[in-house]
């Protein structure tokens, strides 16, 4: 069956460093992959989308890579700030045509001042 | 600033009671999703609608859950009768349904506790 894996352990880093989060998937070739941010008590917020034919996408301090051979996406936050502390979810289109994303469980990022 | 709204934000009820959650999607969005989030299962898709028609509700326990869109500005999710295992945060999301991608805009959620 299709599976999305994100590290369940929180990632703790120091302010100013680059945070790197990983999303691995199995048994499917998604048309696109998205990253969302979720703060406690709030709904997920869309950050970036990368398509299967794109290797890398950037938005301000965010960078996403998509390796369809490794079946992996990396999400980077450069010059991290305590305000970046949140849970980050990846979502992939596993729906075989209807383009409805399936979400991973998310990884918590904690940026220490 | 367009956003998805959900009511109520919090709901505490007793087992066996009916629960109704409401969602107002972003104006102009033609796709509406209902999700349930728990620590154990993460974010699970319960149902979604496009142009008010239900397209998939396979994630929903049919015997007690029902989802409807009476009009383009209102989506409802009902649980009858509610059970303690239904305790979770329920999110509504809407999207433009462009076909090649489905970026979703989430509401703040309804936190449900069934005693």
Coordinates of C-alpha atoms in Angstrom, one line a residue:
Chain A
X1 CA 0.0 0.0 0.0
X2 CA 1.0 3.6 -0.4
X3 CA 2.9 5.1 2.5
X4 CA 4.2 8.6 3.4
X5 CA 6.9 8.7 6.1
X6 CA 8.0 11.7 8.0
X7 CA 10.2 11.6 11.1
X8 CA 8.0 11.4 14.2
X9 CA 10.8 12.7 16.4
X10 CA 11.0 16.5 16.8
X11 CA 13.9 18.3 15.1
X12 CA 15.6 20.7 17.5
X13 CA 18.0 23.2 16.0
X14 CA 19.6 26.5 17.0
X15 CA 18.4 29.8 15.6
X16 CA 20.2 30.8 12.4
X17 CA 20.9 27.2 11.3
X18 CA 19.3 25.5 8.4
X19 CA 16.5 23.1 9.2
X20 CA 16.1 20.1 7.0
X21 CA 13.0 17.9 7.1
X22 CA 12.4 14.7 5.2
X23 CA 9.4 13.2 3.5
X24 CA 9.8 9.7 2.0
X25 CA 7.1 7.8 0.2
X26 CA 6.6 4.3 -1.3
X27 CA 4.7 2.5 -4.0
X28 CA 3.6 5.4 -6.1
X29 CA 4.8 8.1 -8.4
X30 CA 2.9 11.3 -7.3
X31 CA 2.2 14.0 -9.8
X32 CA 3.1 16.6 -7.2
X33 CA 4.2 17.1 -3.6
X34 CA 3.2 19.9 -1.2
X35 CA 4.5 21.1 2.2
X36 CA 2.2 22.6 4.8
X37 CA 2.9 24.2 8.1
X38 CA 0.6 23.6 11.2
X39 CA 0.7 25.6 14.4
X40 CA -0.8 24.2 17.6
X41 CA -4.6 24.6 17.6
X42 CA -4.7 25.8 14.0
X43 CA -5.3 24.2 10.6
X44 CA -2.4 23.5 8.2
X45 CA -1.3 26.3 6.0
X46 CA 0.0 25.7 2.4
X47 CA 3.7 26.6 1.9
X48 CA 5.0 25.2 -1.4
X49 CA 4.1 22.8 -4.2
X50 CA 6.6 21.0 -6.4
X51 CA 5.7 18.9 -9.5
X52 CA 7.1 15.6 -10.5
X53 CA 9.2 17.2 -13.3
X54 CA 10.7 19.8 -11.0
X55 CA 13.9 19.1 -9.0
X56 CA 13.8 22.2 -6.7
X57 CA 11.5 25.0 -5.7
X58 CA 12.3 28.1 -3.6
X59 CA 10.3 30.7 -1.8
X60 CA 12.1 33.2 0.4
X61 CA 13.9 31.2 3.1
X62 CA 12.2 27.9 2.0
X63 CA 13.6 25.4 -0.4
X64 CA 12.0 22.1 -1.4
X65 CA 13.7 19.3 -3.4
X66 CA 11.9 16.4 -5.1
X67 CA 13.8 13.2 -6.0
X68 CA 11.4 10.8 -7.7
X69 CA 14.2 8.2 -8.0
X70 CA 14.8 8.2 -4.3
X71 CA 11.1 8.8 -3.6
X72 CA 12.0 11.6 -1.3
X73 CA 11.5 15.3 -0.7
X74 CA 13.6 17.5 1.5
X75 CA 12.3 20.7 3.0
X76 CA 14.9 23.3 4.0
X77 CA 14.4 26.4 6.1
X78 CA 17.5 28.6 6.0
X79 CA 18.4 31.1 8.7
X80 CA 15.8 29.5 10.9
X81 CA 14.0 31.6 13.6
X82 CA 12.1 30.6 16.7
X83 CA 8.9 31.7 14.8
X84 CA 9.5 28.8 12.4
X85 CA 8.8 26.4 15.2
X86 CA 5.7 24.4 14.1
X87 CA 4.8 21.0 12.6
X88 CA 5.5 20.6 8.9
X89 CA 3.4 18.2 6.9
X90 CA 4.1 16.8 3.4
X91 CA 1.2 15.8 1.2
X92 CA 1.3 13.8 -2.0
X93 CA -1.1 13.0 -4.7
X94 CA -1.8 9.3 -4.3
X95 CA -5.2 9.4 -5.8
X96 CA -4.3 8.2 -9.3
X97 CA -5.9 11.0 -11.2
X98 CA -8.2 13.0 -9.0
X99 CA -5.2 15.0 -7.6
X100 CA -6.4 14.9 -4.0
X101 CA -3.4 15.0 -1.7
X102 CA -2.7 12.5 1.1
X103 CA -1.0 13.9 4.1
X104 CA 2.0 12.6 6.1
X105 CA 1.9 12.7 9.9
X106 CA 4.2 15.7 10.1
X107 CA 7.5 16.5 11.8
X108 CA 7.7 19.0 14.6
X109 CA 10.5 21.6 14.3
X110 CA 11.7 23.5 17.4
X111 CA 14.1 26.4 16.8
X112 CA 15.9 27.5 20.0
X113 CA 16.9 31.1 20.4
Chain B
X1 CA -8.4 38.3 3.7
X2 CA -10.5 35.3 2.5
X3 CA -10.5 32.3 4.8
X4 CA -12.4 29.2 5.6
X5 CA -14.6 29.5 8.7
X6 CA -15.8 26.6 11.0
X7 CA -18.3 26.5 13.8
X8 CA -18.3 25.6 16.6
X9 CA -14.6 25.8 17.5
X10 CA -15.0 23.5 20.4
X11 CA -17.7 21.0 21.3
X12 CA -18.1 18.8 24.3
X13 CA -20.9 16.3 24.2
X14 CA -22.0 13.0 25.6
X15 CA -22.0 9.7 23.9
X16 CA -25.1 9.1 21.8
X17 CA -25.7 12.8 21.1
X18 CA -25.9 14.3 17.6
X19 CA -23.0 16.6 16.6
X20 CA -23.2 19.0 13.7
X21 CA -20.2 20.9 12.4
X22 CA -20.4 23.7 9.9
X23 CA -18.0 25.1 7.4
X24 CA -18.0 28.1 5.1
X25 CA -15.5 27.7 2.3
X26 CA -13.7 30.5 0.6
X27 CA -16.0 32.3 -1.9
X28 CA -15.3 31.0 -5.4
X29 CA -13.7 27.7 -4.3
X30 CA -15.5 24.7 -5.8
X31 CA -14.0 21.9 -3.8
X32 CA -14.6 21.2 -0.1
X33 CA -12.9 18.6 2.1
X34 CA -13.6 17.2 5.5
X35 CA -10.6 15.8 7.5
X36 CA -10.2 14.4 11.0
X37 CA -6.9 14.7 12.9
X38 CA -5.8 12.6 15.8
X39 CA -2.4 12.0 17.4
X40 CA -2.7 8.3 16.4
X41 CA -3.9 8.6 12.8
X42 CA -2.8 12.0 11.7
X43 CA -4.9 13.8 9.1
X44 CA -7.5 11.5 7.5
X45 CA -9.7 12.5 4.6
X46 CA -13.3 11.8 5.4
X47 CA -15.1 13.2 2.4
X48 CA -14.9 15.8 -0.3
X49 CA -17.2 17.6 -2.6
X50 CA -16.8 19.3 -6.0
X51 CA -19.4 21.8 -7.1
X52 CA -21.5 20.6 -4.2
X53 CA -21.6 17.0 -5.4
X54 CA -20.1 14.4 -3.1
X55 CA -17.1 12.7 -4.9
X56 CA -15.7 10.5 -2.3
X57 CA -16.8 9.7 1.2
X58 CA -15.0 6.4 1.5
X59 CA -13.0 7.6 4.6
X60 CA -16.2 8.2 6.6
X61 CA -18.0 5.6 8.8
X62 CA -21.3 5.6 6.9
X63 CA -23.4 4.3 9.7
X64 CA -23.0 7.4 11.8
X65 CA -21.4 10.1 9.7
X66 CA -23.0 12.2 7.0
X67 CA -21.7 15.1 5.0
X68 CA -23.7 17.5 2.9
X69 CA -23.4 20.8 1.0
X70 CA -26.9 22.5 1.1
X71 CA -25.5 25.4 -0.9
X72 CA -22.1 26.7 -2.1
X73 CA -21.5 28.6 1.1
X74 CA -22.2 25.9 3.6
X75 CA -20.9 22.4 4.2
X76 CA -22.0 20.3 7.1
X77 CA -20.6 17.2 8.8
X78 CA -22.9 15.3 11.2
X79 CA -22.3 12.5 13.6
X80 CA -25.2 10.6 15.0
X81 CA -24.9 9.0 17.4
X82 CA -21.5 10.2 18.6
X83 CA -19.0 7.9 20.3
X84 CA -15.9 8.6 22.4
X85 CA -13.7 7.3 19.6
X86 CA -15.0 10.2 17.5
X87 CA -13.1 12.7 19.7
X88 CA -10.7 14.5 17.4
X89 CA -10.2 17.8 15.6
X90 CA -12.3 18.1 12.5
X91 CA -11.0 20.3 9.7
X92 CA -12.7 21.7 6.7
X93 CA -10.7 22.8 3.7
X94 CA -11.6 24.4 0.4
X95 CA -9.8 24.6 -2.9
X96 CA -10.1 25.9 -6.4
X97 CA -10.2 22.4 -8.0
X98 CA -8.0 23.3 -10.9
X99 CA -7.6 19.7 -11.8
X100 CA -3.9 19.3 -11.9
X101 CA -3.3 20.2 -8.3
X102 CA -5.3 20.6 -5.2
X103 CA -3.9 23.2 -2.9
X104 CA -6.1 23.3 0.2
X105 CA -7.0 26.1 2.5
X106 CA -7.9 24.9 5.9
X107 CA -10.2 26.3 8.5
X108 CA -9.3 26.6 12.2
X109 CA -11.0 23.2 13.0
X110 CA -13.6 22.0 15.4
X111 CA -12.2 20.3 18.5
X112 CA -14.7 17.6 19.5
X113 CA -14.7 15.7 22.8
X114 CA -17.3 13.0 23.2
X115 CA -17.6 11.8 26.8

